Tab-separated table of C-alpha atoms in Angstrom:
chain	number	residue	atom	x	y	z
A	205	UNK	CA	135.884	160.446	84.360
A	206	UNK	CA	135.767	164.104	85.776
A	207	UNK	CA	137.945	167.511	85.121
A	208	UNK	CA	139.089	170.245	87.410
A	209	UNK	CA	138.539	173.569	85.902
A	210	UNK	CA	140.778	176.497	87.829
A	211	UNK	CA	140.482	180.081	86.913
A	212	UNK	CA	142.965	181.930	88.225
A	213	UNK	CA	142.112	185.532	88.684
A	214	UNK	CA	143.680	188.354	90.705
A	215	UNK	CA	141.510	188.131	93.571
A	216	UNK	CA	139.428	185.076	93.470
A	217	UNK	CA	140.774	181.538	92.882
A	218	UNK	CA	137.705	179.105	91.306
A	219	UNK	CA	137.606	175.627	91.007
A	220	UNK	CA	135.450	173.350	89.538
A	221	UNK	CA	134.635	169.867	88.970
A	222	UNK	CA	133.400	168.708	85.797
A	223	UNK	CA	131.800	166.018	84.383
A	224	UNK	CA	132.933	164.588	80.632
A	225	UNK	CA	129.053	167.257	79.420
A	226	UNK	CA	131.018	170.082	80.892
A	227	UNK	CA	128.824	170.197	83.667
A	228	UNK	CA	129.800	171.960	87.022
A	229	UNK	CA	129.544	169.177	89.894
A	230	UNK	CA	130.738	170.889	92.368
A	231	UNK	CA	132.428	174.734	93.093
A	232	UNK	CA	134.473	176.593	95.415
A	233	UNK	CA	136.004	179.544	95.621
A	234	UNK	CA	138.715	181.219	97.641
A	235	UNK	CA	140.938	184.609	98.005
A	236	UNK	CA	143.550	184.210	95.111
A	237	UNK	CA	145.884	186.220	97.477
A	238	UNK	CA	148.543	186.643	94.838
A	239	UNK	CA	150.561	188.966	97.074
A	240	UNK	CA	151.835	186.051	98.833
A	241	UNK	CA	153.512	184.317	95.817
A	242	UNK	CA	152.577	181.888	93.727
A	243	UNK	CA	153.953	178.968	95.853
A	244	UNK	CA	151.288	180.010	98.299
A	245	UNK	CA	148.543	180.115	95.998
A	246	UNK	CA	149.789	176.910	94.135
A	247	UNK	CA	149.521	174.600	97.237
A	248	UNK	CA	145.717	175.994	98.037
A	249	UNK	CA	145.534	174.895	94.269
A	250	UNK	CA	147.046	171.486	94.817
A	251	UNK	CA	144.949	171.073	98.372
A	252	UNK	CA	141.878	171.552	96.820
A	253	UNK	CA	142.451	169.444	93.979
A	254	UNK	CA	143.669	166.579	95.766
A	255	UNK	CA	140.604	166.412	98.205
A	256	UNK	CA	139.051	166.335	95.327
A	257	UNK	CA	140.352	163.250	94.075
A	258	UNK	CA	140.058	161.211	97.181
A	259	UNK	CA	136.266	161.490	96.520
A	260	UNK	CA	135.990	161.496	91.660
A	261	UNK	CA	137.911	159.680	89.118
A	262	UNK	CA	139.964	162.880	87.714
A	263	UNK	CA	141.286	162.708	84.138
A	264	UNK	CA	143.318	166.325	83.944
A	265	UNK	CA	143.555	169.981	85.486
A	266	UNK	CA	142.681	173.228	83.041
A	267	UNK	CA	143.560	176.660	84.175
A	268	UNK	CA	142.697	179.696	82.644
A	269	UNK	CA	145.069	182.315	83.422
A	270	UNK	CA	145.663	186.029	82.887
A	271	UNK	CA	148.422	186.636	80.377
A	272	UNK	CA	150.723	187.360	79.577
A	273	UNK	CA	151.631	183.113	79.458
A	274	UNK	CA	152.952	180.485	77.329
A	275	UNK	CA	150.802	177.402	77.492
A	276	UNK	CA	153.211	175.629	75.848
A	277	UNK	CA	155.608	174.788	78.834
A	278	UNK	CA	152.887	175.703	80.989
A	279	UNK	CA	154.503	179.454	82.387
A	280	UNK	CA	152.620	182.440	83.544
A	281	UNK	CA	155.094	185.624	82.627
A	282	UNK	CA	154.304	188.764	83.913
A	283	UNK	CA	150.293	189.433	84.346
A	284	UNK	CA	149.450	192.810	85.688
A	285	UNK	CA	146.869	191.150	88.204
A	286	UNK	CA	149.326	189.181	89.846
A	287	UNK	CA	152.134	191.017	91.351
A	288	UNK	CA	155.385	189.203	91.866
A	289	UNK	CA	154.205	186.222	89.546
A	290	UNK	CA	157.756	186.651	86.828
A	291	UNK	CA	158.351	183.399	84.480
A	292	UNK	CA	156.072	181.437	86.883
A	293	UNK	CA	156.040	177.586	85.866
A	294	UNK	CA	152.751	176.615	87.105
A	295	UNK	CA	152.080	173.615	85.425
A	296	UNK	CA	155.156	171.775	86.258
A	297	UNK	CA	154.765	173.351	89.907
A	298	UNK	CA	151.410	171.771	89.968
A	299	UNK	CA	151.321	168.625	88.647
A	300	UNK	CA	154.407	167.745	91.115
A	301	UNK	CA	151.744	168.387	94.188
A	302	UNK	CA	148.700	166.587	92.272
A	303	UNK	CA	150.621	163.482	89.940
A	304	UNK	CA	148.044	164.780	87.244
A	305	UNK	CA	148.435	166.177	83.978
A	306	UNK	CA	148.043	170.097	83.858
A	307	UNK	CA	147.185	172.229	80.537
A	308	UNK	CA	147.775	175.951	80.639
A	309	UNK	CA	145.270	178.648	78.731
A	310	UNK	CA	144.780	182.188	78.758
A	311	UNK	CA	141.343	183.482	80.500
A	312	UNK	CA	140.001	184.914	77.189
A	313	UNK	CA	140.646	181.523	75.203
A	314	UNK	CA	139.053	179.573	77.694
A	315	UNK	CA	136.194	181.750	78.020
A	316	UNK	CA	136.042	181.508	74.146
A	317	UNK	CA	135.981	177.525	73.949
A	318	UNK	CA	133.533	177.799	77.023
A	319	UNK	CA	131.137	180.128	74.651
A	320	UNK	CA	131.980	178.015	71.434
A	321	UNK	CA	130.874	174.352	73.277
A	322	UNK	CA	128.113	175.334	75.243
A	323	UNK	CA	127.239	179.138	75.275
A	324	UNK	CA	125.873	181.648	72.509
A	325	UNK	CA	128.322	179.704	69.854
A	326	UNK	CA	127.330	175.729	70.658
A	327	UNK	CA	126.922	174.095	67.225
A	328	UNK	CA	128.833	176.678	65.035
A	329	UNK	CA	131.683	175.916	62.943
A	330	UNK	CA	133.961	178.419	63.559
A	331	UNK	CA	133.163	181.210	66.958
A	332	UNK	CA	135.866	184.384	67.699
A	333	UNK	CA	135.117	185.527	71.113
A	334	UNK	CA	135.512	188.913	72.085
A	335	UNK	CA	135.356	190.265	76.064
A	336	UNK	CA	134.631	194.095	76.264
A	337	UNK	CA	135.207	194.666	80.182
A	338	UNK	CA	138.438	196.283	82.129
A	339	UNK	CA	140.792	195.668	79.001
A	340	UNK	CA	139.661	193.976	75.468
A	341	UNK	CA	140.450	190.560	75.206
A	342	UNK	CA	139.410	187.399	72.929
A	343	UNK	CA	139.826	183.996	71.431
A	344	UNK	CA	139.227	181.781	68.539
A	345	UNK	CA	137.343	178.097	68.383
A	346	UNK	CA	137.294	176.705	64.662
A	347	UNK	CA	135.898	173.378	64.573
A	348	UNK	CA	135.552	172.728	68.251
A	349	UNK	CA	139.481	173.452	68.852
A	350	UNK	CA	140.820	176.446	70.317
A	351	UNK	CA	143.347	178.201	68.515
A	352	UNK	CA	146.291	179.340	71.059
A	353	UNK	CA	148.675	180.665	68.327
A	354	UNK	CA	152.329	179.898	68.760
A	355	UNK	CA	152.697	181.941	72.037
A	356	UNK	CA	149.231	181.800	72.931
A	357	UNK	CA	148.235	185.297	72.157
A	358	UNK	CA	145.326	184.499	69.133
A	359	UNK	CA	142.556	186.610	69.237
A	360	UNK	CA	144.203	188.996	71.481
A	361	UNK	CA	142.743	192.397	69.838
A	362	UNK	CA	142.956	195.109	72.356
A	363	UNK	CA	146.260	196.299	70.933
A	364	UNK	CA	144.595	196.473	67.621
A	365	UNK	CA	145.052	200.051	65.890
A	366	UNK	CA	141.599	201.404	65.357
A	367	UNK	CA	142.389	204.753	65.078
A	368	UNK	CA	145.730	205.564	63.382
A	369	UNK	CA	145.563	209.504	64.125
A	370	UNK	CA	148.708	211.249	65.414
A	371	UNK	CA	146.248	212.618	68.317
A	372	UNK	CA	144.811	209.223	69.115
A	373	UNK	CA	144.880	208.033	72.736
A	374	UNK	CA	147.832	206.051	74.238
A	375	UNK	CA	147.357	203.795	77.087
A	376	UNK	CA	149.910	201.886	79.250
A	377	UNK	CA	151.134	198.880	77.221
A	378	UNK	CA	149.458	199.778	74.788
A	379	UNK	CA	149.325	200.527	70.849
A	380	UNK	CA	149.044	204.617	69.997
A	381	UNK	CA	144.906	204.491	69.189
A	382	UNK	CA	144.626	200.848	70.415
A	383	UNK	CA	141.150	199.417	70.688
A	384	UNK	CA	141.214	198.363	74.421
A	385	UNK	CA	142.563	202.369	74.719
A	386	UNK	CA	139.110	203.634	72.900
A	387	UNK	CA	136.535	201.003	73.416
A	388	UNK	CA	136.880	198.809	77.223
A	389	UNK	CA	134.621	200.044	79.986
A	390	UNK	CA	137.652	201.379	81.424
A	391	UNK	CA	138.324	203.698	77.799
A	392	UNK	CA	134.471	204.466	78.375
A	393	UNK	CA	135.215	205.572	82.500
A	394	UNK	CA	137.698	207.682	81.275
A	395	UNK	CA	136.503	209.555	78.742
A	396	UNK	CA	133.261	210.270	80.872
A	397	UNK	CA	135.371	211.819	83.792
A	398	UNK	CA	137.462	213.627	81.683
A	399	UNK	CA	133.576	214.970	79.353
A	400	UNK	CA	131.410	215.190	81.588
A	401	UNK	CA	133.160	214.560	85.362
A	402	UNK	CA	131.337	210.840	85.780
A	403	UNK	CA	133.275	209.352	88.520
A	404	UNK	CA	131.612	206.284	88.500
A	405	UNK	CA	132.918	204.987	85.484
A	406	UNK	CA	131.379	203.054	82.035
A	407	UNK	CA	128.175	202.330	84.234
A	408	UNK	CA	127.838	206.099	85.071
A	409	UNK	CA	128.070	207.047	80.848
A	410	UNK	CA	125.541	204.595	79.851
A	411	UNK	CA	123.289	205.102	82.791
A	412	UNK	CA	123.102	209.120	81.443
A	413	UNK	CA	123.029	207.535	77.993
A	414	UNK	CA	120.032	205.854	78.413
A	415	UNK	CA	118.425	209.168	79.952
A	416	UNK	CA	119.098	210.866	77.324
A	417	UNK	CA	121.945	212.767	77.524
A	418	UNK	CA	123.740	213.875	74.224
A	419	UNK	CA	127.187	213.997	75.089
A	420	UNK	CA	126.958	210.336	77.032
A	421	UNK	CA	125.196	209.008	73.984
A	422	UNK	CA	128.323	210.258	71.466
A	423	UNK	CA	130.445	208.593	73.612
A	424	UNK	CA	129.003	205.379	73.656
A	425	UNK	CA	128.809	205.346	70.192
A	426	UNK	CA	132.327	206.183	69.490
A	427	UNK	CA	133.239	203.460	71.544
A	428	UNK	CA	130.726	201.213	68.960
A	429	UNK	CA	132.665	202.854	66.345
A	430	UNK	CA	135.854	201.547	67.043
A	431	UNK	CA	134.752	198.466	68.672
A	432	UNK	CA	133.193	197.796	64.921
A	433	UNK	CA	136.583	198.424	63.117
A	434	UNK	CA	137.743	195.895	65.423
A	435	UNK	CA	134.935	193.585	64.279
A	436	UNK	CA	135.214	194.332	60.639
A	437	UNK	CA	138.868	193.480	60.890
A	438	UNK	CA	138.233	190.175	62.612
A	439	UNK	CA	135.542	189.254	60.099
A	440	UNK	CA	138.092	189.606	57.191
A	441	UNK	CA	140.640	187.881	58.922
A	442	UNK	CA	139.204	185.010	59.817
A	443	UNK	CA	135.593	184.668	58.930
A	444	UNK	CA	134.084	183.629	61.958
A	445	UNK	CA	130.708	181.834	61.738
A	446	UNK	CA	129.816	183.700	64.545
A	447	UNK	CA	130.879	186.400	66.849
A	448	UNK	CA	130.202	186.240	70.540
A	449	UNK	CA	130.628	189.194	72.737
A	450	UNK	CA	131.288	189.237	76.673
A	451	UNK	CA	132.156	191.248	79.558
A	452	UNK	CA	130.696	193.622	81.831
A	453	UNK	CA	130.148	196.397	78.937
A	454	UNK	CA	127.669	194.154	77.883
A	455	UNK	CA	125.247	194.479	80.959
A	456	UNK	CA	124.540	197.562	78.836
A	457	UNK	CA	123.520	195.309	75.215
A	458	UNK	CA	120.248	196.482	74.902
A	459	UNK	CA	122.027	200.101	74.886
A	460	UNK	CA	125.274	198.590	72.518
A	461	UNK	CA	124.573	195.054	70.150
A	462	UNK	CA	122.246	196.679	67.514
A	463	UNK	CA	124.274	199.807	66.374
A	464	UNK	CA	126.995	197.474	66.775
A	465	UNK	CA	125.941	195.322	64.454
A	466	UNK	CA	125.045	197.832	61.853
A	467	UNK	CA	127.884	199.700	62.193
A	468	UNK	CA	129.889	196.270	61.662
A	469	UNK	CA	128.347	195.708	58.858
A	470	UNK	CA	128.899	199.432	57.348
A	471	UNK	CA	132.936	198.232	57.377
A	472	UNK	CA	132.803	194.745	55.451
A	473	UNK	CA	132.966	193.486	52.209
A	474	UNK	CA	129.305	193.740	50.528
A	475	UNK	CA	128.924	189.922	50.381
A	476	UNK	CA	129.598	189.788	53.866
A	477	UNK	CA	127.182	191.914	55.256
A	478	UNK	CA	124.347	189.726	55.750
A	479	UNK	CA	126.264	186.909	57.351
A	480	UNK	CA	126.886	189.032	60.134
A	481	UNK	CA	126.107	187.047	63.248
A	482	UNK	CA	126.991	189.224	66.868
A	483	UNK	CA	125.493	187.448	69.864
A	484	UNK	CA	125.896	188.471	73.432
A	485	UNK	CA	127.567	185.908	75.543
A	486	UNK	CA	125.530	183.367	77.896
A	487	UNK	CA	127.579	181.897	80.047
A	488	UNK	CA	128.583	185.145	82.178
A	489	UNK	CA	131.058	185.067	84.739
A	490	UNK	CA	131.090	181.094	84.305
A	491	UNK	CA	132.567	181.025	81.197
A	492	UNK	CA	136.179	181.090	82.365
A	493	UNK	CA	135.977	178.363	84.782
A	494	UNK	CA	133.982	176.564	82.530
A	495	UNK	CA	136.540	177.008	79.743
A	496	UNK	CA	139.143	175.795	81.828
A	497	UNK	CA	137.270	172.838	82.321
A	498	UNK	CA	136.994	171.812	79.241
A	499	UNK	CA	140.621	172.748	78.093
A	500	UNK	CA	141.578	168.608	78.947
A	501	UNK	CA	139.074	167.138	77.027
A	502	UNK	CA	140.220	168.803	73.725
């Protein structure tokens, strides 16, 4: 019995087939083209799927979406990276071109039960994902089951208030002092060009970071500083067994996961500090469309 993992982003559409070890059989990929409505994009969904299942025994369809969604009754809402979608009701749209059931997830929570099964978190009992990239994003697995909360929206942190100062920055969409604001590659871009005139974004600050350069080095580590409060404050939320972290800020680890993890542990409880456990993700760009994959079989 196989699975059909879709992840749906802005400008690629992935599919994969899985097998019941969460193993990739076989992949494709092809322009999302979300500018031509979701009906569109939907029936290279369904045409895909259903050559598919001339040839494998499929169970179910996953899809990990951007938000925001409700998985729910299956709709995608309003997500910035795909224009026009409004109160979209994919899953219903979908499983009336495939006769196959359809489950709904945002990206970051599959990603997280991808990590959690089979990445940096396989065997632990509880795993909070976090994905530092573009925005801040993240999801909780505790015992093996992802936790959507009632609109879908757990472990969604980047509107978290790190910094509660008057003077704090204030992004689009976004919380006054927000994490995602102070702390995504795209805070990092920002406050480089506006520092020191990088135009080539978070890549460009750690790059001069890792020459040496004092005033690229303070901003990374403010960005570890509030990126930690955001840790801290998932730790005594939730106690996670472990903590994975993910994205494309992470190309950079070697530069970011040990202050991080020390400065984590500067903001918990004493009796927490040891149990500490920050691991950089492993499955990469997979994880998504891995995650989605698995989203029928639990």
């Amino acid at each position: 019995m196989y699975t059909i993992g879709i992840d749906l982003g802005g400008t690629n559409l992935r599919i994969g087939l899985f097998n019941e070890k969460g193993e990739i059989i076989n992949e494709q990929s092809r322009p999302t083209e979300a500018e031509k409505g979701p009906e569109y994009t939907i029936n290279n969904m369904a045409e895909a799927i259903n050559e598919l299942k001339s040839k494998y025994d499929i169970k179910a369809v996953g899809i990990g979406s951007p938000g925001p969604l409700s998985p729910s009754p299956g709709i995608i809402i309003e997500p910035p990276n795909l224009p026009g979608w409004v109160n979209v009701p994919i899953v219903d749209m979908l499983e009336g071109k495939i006769g196959l059931p359809v489950k709904l997830e945002n990206d970051a929570n599959a990603a997280a039960l991808a990590e959690a099964t089979l990445g940096a978190g396989k065997g632990a009992s509880s795993v909070f994902f976090v994905t530092v990239s573009t925005g801040i994003g993240g999801g909780y697995v505790l015992g093996g089951q992802l936790v959507s909360g009632a609109q879908g929206n757990c472990g969604e942190i980047g509107n978290m208030i790190v910094n509660p100062s008057p003077d704090a920055y204030h992004g689009p969409g976004l919380n006054k002092g927000a994490l995602e604001g102070l702390a995504s590659g795209t805070a990092i871009g920002r406050i480089g060009k506006e520092r020191l005139d990088i135009s080539n974004g978070a890549q460009g600050v750690f790059e001069l970071a890792e020459q040496g350069n004092q005033q690229a080095q303070e901003i990374v580590d403010e960005a570890i500083n509030y990126l930690a409060i955001g840790l801290a404050n998932i730790v005594h939320t939730v106690n996670p067994e472990v903590i994975v972290i993910g994205g494309g800020v992470m190309k950079s680890k070697d530069l970011i996961l040990k202050p991080l993890i020390e400065k984590t542990r500067e903001y918990v409880y004493p009796s927490l500090k040891e149990s500490i456990n920050i691991k950089p993700a492993e499955l990469d760009q997979k994880a998504g469309l891995i995650g989605a994959g698995l989203l029928p079989q639990k």
